[in-house]
Coordinates of C-alpha atoms in Angstrom, one line a residue:
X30 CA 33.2 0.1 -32.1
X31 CA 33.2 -3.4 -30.3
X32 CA 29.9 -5.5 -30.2
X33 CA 29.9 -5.2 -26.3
X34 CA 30.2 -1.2 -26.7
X35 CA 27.3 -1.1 -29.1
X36 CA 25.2 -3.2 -27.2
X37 CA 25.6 -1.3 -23.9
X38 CA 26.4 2.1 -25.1
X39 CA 25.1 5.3 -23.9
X40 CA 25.8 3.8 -20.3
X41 CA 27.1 7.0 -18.2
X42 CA 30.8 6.7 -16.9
X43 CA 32.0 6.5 -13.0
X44 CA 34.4 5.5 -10.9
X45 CA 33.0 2.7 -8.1
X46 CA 33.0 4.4 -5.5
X47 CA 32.1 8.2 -7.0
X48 CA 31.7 10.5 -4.2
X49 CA 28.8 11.2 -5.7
X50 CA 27.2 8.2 -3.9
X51 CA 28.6 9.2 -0.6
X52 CA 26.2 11.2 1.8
X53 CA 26.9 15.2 1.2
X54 CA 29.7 15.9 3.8
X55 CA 29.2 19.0 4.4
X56 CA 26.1 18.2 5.8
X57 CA 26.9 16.1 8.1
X58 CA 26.7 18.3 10.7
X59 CA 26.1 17.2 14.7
X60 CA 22.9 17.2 15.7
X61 CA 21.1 18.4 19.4
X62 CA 19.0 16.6 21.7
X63 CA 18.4 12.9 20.7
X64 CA 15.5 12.3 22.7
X65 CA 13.3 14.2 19.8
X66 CA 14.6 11.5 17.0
X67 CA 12.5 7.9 17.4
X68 CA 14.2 4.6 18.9
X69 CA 17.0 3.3 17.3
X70 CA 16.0 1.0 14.6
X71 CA 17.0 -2.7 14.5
X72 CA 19.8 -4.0 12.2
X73 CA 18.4 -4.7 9.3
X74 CA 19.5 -7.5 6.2
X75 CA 23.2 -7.2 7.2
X76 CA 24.6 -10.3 8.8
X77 CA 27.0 -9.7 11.6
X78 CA 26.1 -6.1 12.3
X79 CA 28.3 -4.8 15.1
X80 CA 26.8 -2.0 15.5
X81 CA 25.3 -3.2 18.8
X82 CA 28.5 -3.6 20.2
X83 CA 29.3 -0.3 19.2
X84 CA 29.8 2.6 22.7
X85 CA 28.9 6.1 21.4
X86 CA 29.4 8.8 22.9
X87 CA 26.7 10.7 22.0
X88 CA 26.6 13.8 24.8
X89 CA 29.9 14.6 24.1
X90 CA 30.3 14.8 20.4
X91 CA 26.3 15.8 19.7
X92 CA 25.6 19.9 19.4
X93 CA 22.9 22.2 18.9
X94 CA 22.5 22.1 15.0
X95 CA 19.7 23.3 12.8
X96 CA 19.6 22.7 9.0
X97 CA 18.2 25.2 7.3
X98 CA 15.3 24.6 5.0
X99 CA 17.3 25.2 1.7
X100 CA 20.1 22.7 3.0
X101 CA 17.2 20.2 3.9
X102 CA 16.1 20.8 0.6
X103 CA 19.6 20.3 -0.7
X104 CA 19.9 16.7 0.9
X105 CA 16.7 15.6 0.0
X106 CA 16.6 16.8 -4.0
X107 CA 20.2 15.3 -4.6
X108 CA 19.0 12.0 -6.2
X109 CA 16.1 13.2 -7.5
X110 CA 14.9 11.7 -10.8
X111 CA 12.1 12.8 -13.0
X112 CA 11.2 11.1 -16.4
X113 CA 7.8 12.4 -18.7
X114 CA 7.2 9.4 -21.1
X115 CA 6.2 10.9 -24.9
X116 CA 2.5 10.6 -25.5
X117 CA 3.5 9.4 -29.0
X118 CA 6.6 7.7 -29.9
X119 CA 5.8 6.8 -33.3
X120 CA 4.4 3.4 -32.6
X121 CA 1.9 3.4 -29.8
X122 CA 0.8 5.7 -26.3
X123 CA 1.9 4.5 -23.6
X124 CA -0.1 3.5 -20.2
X125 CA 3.0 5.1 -18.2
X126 CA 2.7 9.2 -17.8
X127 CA 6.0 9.5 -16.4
X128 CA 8.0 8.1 -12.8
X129 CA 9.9 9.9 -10.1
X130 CA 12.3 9.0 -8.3
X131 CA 14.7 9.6 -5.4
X132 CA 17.4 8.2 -2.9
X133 CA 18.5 9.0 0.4
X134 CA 21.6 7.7 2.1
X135 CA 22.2 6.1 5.5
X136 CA 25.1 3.9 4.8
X137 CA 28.3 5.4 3.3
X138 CA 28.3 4.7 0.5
X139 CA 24.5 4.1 0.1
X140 CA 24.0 0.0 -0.6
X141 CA 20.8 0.9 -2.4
X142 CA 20.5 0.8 -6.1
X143 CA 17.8 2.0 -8.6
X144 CA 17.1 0.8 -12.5
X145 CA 14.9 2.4 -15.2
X146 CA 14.6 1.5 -18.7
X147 CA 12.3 1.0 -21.5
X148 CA 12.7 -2.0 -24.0
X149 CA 13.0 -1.0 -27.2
X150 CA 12.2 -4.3 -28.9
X151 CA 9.0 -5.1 -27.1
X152 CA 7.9 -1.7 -25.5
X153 CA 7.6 -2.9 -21.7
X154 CA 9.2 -0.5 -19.3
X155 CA 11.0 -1.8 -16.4
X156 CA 11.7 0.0 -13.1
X157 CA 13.2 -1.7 -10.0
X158 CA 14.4 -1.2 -7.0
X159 CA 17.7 -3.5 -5.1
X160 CA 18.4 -2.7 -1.4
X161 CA 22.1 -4.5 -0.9
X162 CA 23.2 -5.6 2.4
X163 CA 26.9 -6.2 3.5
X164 CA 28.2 -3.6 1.0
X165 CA 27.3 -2.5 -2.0
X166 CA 28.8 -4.6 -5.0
X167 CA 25.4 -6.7 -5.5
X168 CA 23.0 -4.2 -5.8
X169 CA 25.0 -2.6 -8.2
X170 CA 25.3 -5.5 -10.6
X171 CA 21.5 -5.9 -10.7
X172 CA 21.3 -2.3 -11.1
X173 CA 23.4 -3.0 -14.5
X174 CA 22.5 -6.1 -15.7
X175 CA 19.0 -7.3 -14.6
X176 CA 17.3 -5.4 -17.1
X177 CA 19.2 -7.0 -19.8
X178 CA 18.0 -10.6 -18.4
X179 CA 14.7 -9.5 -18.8
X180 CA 14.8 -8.1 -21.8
X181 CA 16.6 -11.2 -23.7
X182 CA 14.4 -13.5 -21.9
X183 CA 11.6 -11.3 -23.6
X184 CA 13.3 -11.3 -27.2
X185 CA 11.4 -13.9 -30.0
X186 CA 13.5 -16.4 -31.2
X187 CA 13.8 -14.9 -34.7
X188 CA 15.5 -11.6 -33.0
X189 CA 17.8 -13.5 -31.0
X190 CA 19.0 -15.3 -33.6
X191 CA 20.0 -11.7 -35.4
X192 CA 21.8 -10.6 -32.0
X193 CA 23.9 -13.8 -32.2
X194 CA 24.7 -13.4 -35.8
X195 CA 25.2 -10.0 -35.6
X196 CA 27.9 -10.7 -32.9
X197 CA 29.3 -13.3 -34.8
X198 CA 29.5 -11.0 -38.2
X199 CA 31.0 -8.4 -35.9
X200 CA 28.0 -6.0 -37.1
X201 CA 26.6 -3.0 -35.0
X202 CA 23.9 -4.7 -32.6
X203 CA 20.6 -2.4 -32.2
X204 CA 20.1 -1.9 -28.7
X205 CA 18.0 -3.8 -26.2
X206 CA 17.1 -0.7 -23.7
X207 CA 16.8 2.7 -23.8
X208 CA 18.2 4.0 -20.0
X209 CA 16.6 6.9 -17.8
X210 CA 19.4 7.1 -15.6
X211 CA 20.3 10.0 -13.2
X212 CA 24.2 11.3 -13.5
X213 CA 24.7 9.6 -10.2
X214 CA 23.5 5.7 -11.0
X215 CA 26.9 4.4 -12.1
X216 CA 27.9 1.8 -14.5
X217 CA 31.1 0.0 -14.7
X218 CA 33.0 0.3 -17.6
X219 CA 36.0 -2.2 -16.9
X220 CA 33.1 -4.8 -16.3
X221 CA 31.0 -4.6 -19.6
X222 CA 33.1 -7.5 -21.7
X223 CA 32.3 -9.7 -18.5
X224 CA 28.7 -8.7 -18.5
X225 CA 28.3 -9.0 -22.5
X226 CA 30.1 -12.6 -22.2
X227 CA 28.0 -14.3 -19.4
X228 CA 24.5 -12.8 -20.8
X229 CA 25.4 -13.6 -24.5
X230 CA 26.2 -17.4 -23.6
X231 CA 22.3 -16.6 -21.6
X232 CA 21.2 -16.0 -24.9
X233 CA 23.0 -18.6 -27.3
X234 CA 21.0 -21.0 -24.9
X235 CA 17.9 -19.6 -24.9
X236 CA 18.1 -20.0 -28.8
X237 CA 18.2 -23.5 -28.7
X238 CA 15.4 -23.7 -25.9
X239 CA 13.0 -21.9 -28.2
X240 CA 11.5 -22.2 -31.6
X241 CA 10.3 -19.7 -34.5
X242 CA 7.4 -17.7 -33.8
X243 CA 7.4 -18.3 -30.3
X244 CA 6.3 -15.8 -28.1
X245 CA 7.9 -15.5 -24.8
X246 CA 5.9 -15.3 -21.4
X247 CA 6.0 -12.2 -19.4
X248 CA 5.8 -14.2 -16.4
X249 CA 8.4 -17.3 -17.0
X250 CA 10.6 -14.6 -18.4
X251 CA 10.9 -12.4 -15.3
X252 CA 11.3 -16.1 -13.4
X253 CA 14.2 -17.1 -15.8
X254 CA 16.2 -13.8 -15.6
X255 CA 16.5 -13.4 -12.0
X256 CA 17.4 -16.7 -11.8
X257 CA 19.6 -16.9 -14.6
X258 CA 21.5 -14.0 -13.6
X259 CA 22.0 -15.5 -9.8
X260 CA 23.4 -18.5 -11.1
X261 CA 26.0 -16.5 -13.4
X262 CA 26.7 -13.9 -10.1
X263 CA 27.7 -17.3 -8.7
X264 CA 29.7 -19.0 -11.4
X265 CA 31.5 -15.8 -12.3
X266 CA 33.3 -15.8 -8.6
X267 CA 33.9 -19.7 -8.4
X268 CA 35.8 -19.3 -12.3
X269 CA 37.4 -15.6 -11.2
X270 CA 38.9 -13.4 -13.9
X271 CA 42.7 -13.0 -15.0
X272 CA 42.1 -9.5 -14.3
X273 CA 42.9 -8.8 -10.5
X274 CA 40.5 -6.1 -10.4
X275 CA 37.7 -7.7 -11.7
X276 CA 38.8 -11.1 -10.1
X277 CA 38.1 -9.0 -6.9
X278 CA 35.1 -7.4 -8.2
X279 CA 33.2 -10.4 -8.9
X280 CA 34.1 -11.8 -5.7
X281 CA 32.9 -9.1 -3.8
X282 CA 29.5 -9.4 -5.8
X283 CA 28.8 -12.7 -5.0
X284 CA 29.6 -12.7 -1.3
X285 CA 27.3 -9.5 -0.4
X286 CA 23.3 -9.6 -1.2
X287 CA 20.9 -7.7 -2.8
X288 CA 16.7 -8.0 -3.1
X289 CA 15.3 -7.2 -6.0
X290 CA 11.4 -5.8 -7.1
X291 CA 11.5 -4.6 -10.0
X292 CA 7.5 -3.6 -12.5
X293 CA 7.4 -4.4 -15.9
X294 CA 4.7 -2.7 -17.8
X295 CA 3.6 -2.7 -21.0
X296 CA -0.1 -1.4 -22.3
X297 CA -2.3 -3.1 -19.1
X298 CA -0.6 -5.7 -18.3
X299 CA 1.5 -4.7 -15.3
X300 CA 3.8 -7.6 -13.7
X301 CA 5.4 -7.3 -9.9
X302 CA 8.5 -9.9 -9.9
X303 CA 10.0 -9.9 -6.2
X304 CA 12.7 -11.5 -4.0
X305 CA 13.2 -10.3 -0.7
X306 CA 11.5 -7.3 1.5
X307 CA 11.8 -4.1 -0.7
X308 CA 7.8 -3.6 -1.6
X309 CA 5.3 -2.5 -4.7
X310 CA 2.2 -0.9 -3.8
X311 CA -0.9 0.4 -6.3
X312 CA -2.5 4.2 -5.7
X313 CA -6.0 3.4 -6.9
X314 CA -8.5 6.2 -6.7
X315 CA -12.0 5.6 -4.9
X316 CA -15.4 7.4 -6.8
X317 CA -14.7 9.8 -3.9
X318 CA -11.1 11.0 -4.7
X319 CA -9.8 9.2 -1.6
X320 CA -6.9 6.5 -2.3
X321 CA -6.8 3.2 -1.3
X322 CA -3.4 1.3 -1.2
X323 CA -3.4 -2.4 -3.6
X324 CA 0.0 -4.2 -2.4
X325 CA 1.5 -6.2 -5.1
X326 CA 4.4 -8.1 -3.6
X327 CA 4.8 -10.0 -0.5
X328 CA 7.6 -9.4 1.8
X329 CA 9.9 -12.3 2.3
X330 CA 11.1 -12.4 5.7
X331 CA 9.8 -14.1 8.9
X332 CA 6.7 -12.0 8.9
X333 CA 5.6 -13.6 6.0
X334 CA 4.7 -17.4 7.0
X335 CA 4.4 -19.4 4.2
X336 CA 7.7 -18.0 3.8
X337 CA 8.7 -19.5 7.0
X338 CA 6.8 -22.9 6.0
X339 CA 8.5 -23.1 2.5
X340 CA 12.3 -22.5 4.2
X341 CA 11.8 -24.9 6.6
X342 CA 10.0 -27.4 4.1
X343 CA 13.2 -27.3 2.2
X344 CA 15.3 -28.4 4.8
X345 CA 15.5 -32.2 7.1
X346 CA 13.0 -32.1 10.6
X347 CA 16.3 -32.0 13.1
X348 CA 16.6 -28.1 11.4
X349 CA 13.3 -27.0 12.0
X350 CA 14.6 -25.1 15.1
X351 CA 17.6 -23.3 13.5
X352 CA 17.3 -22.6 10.0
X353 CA 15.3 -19.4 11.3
X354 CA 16.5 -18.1 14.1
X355 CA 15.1 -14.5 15.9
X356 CA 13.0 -14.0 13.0
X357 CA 16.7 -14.1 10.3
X358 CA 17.7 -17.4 8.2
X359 CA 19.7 -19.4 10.5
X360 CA 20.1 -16.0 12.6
X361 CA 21.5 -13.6 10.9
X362 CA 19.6 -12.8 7.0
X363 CA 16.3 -10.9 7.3
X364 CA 15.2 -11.5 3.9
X365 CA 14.7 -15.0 2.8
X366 CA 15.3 -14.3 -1.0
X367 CA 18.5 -12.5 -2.1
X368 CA 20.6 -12.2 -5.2
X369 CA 24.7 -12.9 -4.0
X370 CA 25.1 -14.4 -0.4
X371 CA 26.8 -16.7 -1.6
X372 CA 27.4 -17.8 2.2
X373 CA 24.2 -19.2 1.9
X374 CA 24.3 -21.0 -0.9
X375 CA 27.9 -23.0 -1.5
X376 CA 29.0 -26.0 0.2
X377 CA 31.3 -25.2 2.9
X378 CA 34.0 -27.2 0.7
X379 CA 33.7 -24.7 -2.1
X380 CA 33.8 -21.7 -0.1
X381 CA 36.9 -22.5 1.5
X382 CA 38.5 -23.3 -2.1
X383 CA 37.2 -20.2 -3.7
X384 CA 38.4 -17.8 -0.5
X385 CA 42.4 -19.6 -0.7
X386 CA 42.5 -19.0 -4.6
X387 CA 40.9 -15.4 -4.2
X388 CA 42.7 -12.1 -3.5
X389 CA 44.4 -11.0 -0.2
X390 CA 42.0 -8.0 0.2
X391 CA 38.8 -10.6 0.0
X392 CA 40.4 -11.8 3.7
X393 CA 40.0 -8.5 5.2
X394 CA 36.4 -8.3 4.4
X395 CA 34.5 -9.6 7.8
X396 CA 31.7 -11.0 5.9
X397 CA 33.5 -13.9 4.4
X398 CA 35.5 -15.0 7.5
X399 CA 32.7 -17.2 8.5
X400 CA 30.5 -20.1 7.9
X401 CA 27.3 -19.7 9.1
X402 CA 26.3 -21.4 12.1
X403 CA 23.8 -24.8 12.1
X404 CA 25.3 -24.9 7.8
X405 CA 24.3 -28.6 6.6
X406 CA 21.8 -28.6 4.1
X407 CA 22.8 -25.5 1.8
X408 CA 21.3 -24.0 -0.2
X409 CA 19.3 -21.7 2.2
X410 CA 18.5 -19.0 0.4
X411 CA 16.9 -18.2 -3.5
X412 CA 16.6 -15.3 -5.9
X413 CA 13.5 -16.9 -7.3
X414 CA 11.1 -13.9 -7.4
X415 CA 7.9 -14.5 -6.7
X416 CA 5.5 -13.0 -9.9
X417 CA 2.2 -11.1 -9.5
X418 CA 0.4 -10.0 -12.4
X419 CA -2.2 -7.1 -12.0
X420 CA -3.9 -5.7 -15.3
X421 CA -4.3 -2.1 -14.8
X422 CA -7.9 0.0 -14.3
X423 CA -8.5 3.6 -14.7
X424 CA -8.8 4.3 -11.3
X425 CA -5.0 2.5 -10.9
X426 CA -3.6 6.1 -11.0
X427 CA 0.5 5.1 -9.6
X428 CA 2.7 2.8 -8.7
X429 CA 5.4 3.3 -5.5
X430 CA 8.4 1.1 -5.5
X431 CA 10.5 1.3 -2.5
X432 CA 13.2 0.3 -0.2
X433 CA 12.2 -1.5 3.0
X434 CA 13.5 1.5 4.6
X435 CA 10.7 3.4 3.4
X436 CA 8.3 1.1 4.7
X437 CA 9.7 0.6 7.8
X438 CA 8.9 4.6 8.4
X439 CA 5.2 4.9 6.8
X440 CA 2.8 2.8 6.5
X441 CA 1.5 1.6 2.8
X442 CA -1.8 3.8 3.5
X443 CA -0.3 6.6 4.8
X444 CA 2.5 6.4 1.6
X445 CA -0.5 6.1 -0.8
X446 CA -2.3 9.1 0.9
X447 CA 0.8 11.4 0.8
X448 CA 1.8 10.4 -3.1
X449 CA -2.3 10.7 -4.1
X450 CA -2.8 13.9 -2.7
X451 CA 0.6 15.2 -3.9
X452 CA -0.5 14.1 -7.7
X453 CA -3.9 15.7 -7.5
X454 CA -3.6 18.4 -5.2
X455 CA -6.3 17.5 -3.5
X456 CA -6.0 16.9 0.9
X457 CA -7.8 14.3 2.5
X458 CA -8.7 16.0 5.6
X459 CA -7.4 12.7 8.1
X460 CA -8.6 13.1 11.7
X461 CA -6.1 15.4 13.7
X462 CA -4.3 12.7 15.2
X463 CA -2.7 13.5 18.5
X464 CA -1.8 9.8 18.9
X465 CA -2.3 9.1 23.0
X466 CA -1.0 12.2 23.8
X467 CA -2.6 14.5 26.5
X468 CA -2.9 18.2 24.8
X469 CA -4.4 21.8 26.0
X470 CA -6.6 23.8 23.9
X471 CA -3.1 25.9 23.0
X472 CA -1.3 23.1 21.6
X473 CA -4.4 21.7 19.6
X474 CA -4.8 25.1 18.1
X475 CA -1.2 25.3 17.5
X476 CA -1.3 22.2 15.9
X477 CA -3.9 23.3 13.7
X478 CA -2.4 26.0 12.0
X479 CA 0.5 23.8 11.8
X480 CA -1.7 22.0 9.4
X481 CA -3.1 24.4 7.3
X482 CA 0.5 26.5 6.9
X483 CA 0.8 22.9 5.5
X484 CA -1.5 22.7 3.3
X485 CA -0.2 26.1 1.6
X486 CA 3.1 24.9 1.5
X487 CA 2.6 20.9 1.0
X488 CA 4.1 21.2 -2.5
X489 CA 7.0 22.9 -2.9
X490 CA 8.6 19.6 -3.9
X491 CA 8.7 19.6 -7.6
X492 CA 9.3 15.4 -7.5
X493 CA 6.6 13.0 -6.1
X494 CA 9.7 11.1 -4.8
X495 CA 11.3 13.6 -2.8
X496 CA 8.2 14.5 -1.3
X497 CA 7.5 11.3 0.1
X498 CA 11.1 11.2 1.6
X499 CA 10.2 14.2 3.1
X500 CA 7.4 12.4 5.0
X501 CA 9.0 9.1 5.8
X502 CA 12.3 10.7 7.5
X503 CA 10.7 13.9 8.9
X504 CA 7.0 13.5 9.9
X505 CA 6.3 13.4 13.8
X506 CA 3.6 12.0 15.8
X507 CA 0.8 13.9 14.7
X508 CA 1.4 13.0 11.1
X509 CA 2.6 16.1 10.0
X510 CA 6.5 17.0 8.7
X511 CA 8.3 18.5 11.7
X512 CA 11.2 20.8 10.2
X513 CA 13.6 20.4 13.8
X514 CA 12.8 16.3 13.2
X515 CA 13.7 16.5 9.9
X516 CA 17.1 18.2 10.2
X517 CA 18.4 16.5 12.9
X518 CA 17.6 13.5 11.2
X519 CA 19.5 14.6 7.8
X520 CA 22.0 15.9 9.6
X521 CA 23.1 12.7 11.7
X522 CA 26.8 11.9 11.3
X523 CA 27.4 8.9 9.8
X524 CA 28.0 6.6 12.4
X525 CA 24.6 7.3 13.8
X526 CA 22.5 7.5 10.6
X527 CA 22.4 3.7 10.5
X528 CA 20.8 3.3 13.4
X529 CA 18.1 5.7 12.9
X530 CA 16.9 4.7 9.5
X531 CA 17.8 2.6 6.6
X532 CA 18.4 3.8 3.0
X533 CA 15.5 4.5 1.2
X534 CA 14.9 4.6 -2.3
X535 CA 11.8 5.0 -4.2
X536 CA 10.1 5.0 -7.5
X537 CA 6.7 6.6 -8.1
X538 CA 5.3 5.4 -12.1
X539 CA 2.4 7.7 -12.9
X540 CA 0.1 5.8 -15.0
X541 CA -2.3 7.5 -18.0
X542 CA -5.7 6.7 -16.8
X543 CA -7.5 7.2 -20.2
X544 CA -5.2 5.4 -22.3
X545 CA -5.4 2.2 -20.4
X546 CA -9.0 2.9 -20.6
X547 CA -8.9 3.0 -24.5
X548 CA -6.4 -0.6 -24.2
X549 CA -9.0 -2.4 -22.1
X550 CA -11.8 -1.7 -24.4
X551 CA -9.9 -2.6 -27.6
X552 CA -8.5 -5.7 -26.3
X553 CA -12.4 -6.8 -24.9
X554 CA -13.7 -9.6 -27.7

């Protein structure tokens, strides 16, 4: 078996573009009146959206359509992910119960991406979530090969120096990660001997930056690997491949985006490394069962403004009025950290030479046909995450991972309250909320028993995940899930979902509240 086979085997087998990925067809079904579906979300990361420019004929082509709960139900479970972690592996318990996860598509095919592995040299287990923008290609390299970053930049000296030798002797390797991976999260076969190449060179390197006995750090490793693996995203497009399809392939990385959070945890010590808007947030438990929501990363858009002080700081005074630009990097990026997009990042010069030696099809894409306007100081954008470092407390009972277009639906209180109460069973009885509106005695009773056919019902989902998803894309405003909301929203053809909502994907860790409680007393002097 070759070295790159062993290293990365056990890695489920795709084409690119599965149908799997692709929203369920047949349920695609036109919906009725729009007027009961919220405003028409903005554009999101993708530069040159045309969507606005778009004419639909909505009263023409939209009819009277309910789904019916099962076929919700159908939709909503496809992507859904469950993984228990054993108690006892042989070597130590672990702070992680389990995670849940789940997807749900807008674009066709969906441009999110979802990783979860454990590695097997140190123990740490790493989860993250990458929303892509202008296609699909980046998010699903990271999805492949960020883990593997991480978990080199983790290895001691002593163990990289048996992968290399091993390599050289043309032994079996012992693998770096152990995958949870649902049938659907593809990996690309014809890519692998790329991928081994670029991260073995990552790892003859880091050889000769280290020394014996050395013990990496959790937080300059996560730094290093998202960087490191930028910079090889870029120099594998500028050197191309001999390989047409991979040639293309590595083109098409490089020239659409991704962001990137991804948790790595290991006993306590749990460590948030970001770039871009997707979003971490703690569940921690108050003495009176309630939850309270402990963000860990910090978006990095224009909302965010030492974000918007450290772009501009980068970049001479006579820019200061167009390197952001309605609230996007020189007017058209949302995030301000991305893996790919190259378009930010080369000179002009070598943008122009890599597009004239790349393939014909690379023309026909609309996102490389131009050069972004007020370009004179590149780079403009980073995939430097930012790190946060939290060391976990009993009462830290999860931790939700998501898409921005989950958060863009709920907010983080209202995401922590749904996933808390889903875990323990337990309702929060909220306030009826009847949020401005005017209501009779009828429709507040109504309401009521809306609520507590809710309550017997709230968890019929048998995944944290999906239940959330249920909430962000269905809940109305009086909190609660409306069924009609829900289906007209699954059921919106595809030229319409984009505009209503955003993929979404979403992790949920469960953490074991009494074995961190055991780590924290045995590690106290």
């Amino acid at each position: 078996m070759p070295v790159t086979s062993q290293l990365l085997r056990g890695l489920p087998r795709a084409k690119v573009f599965a149908t799997s990925l692709l929203p369920c067809q047949h349920h695609q079904s036109h919906i009725g009146s729009i007027p009961a579906l919220p405003a028409p979300r903005g554009s999101s990361h993708t530069w040159l959206r045309h969507q606005a420019g778009r004419c639909y004929q909505t009263s023409s082509v939209l009819h009277n359509y309910i789904l019916t709960p099962p076929q919700v139900n159908s939709i909503l479970k496809a992507n859904e992910y469950s993984f228990k972690v054993p108690e006892f592996d042989g070597k130590n318990v672990s702070s992680v119960m389990g995670f849940e996860s789940n997807q749900l598509p807008a674009n066709a095919p969906i441009e999110d991406r979802r990783s979860a592995a454990t590695c097997l040299q140190t123990r740490g287990m790493l989860l993250g979530v990458f929303d892509g923008h202008a296609g699909c290609a980046c998010a699903q390299a990271l999805s492949e090969r960020l883990f593997y970053y991480i978990a080199v930049s983790l290895l001691p000296h002593d163990t990289l120096c048996e992968l290399e030798a091993a390599v050289e002797a043309g032994r079996a390797l012992s693998p770096i990660l152990q995958w949870c991976k649902h049938p659907n999260d593809y990996f690309s076969r014809e890519a692998q001997r790329l991928y081994f190449n670029s991260l073995r060179t990552y790892w003859q390197e880091l050889i000769d930056l280290t020394s014996p006995g050395e013990v990496p750090d959790t937080r300059e490793a996560l730094l290093n690997a998202f960087k490191r693996l930028d910079s090889d995203i870029s120099l594998e497009a500028q050197v191309g491949d001999s390989s047409a399809f991979l040639h293309y392939w590595v083109l098409r990385v490089a020239f659409s985006g991704a962001t990137a959070c991804v948790a790595h945890i290991d006993g306590p010590d749990l460590f948030i490394a970001n770039a871009g808007d997707a979003r971490a947030v703690l569940g921690v438990q108050e003495e009176d069962g309630s939850f309270s929501a402990l963000t860990l990363s910090n978006d990095h858009n224009a909302q965010n403004e030492t974000e918007v002080a450290r772009i501009r700081g980068e970049h001479p005074q006579s820019e200061r009025k167009t390197v952001i630009r309605q609230d996007r990097l020189l007017g058209l990026l949302m995030p301000f950290r991305a893996f790919g997009d190259v378009k930010f990042k080369w000179s002009i010069e070598l943008q122009k030479r890599v597009l004239e030696s790349g393939p014909d099809q690379l023309h026909e894409n609309e996102h490389t046909k131009f050069i972004p306007p007020n370009y004179h100081t590149p780079p403009y954008l980073t995939a430097e995450p930012e790190i946060t470092y939290h060391r976990l407390r009993p009462q830290d009972r999860f931790l939700v991972i998501g898409s921005d277009g989950l958060w863009e639906t709920l907010h983080r209180q209202e995401v922590i309250r749904i996933v808390g109460e889903y875990l323990t069973g337990v309702h929060q009885r909220q306030p009826l909320k009847v949020g401005g509106y005017k209501v009779t005695l009828g429709q507040m009773q109504g309401l009521l028993e809306e609520r507590k056919a809710r309550m017997s019902s709230a968890f019929e989902d048998q995944n944290s995940a999906t239940h959330l998803m249920r909430h962000a894309v269905g809940n109305n405003e009086f909190g609660t899930v409306d069924h009609e909301r829900l289906s007209k929203m699954l059921s919106l053809p595809e030229e319409l979902a984009r505009m209503y909502r955003d993929d979404i994907t979403i992790i949920v860790t469960q953490f074991n509240p009494h074995v961190i409680g055991v780590q924290r007393q045995e590690e106290q002097p």
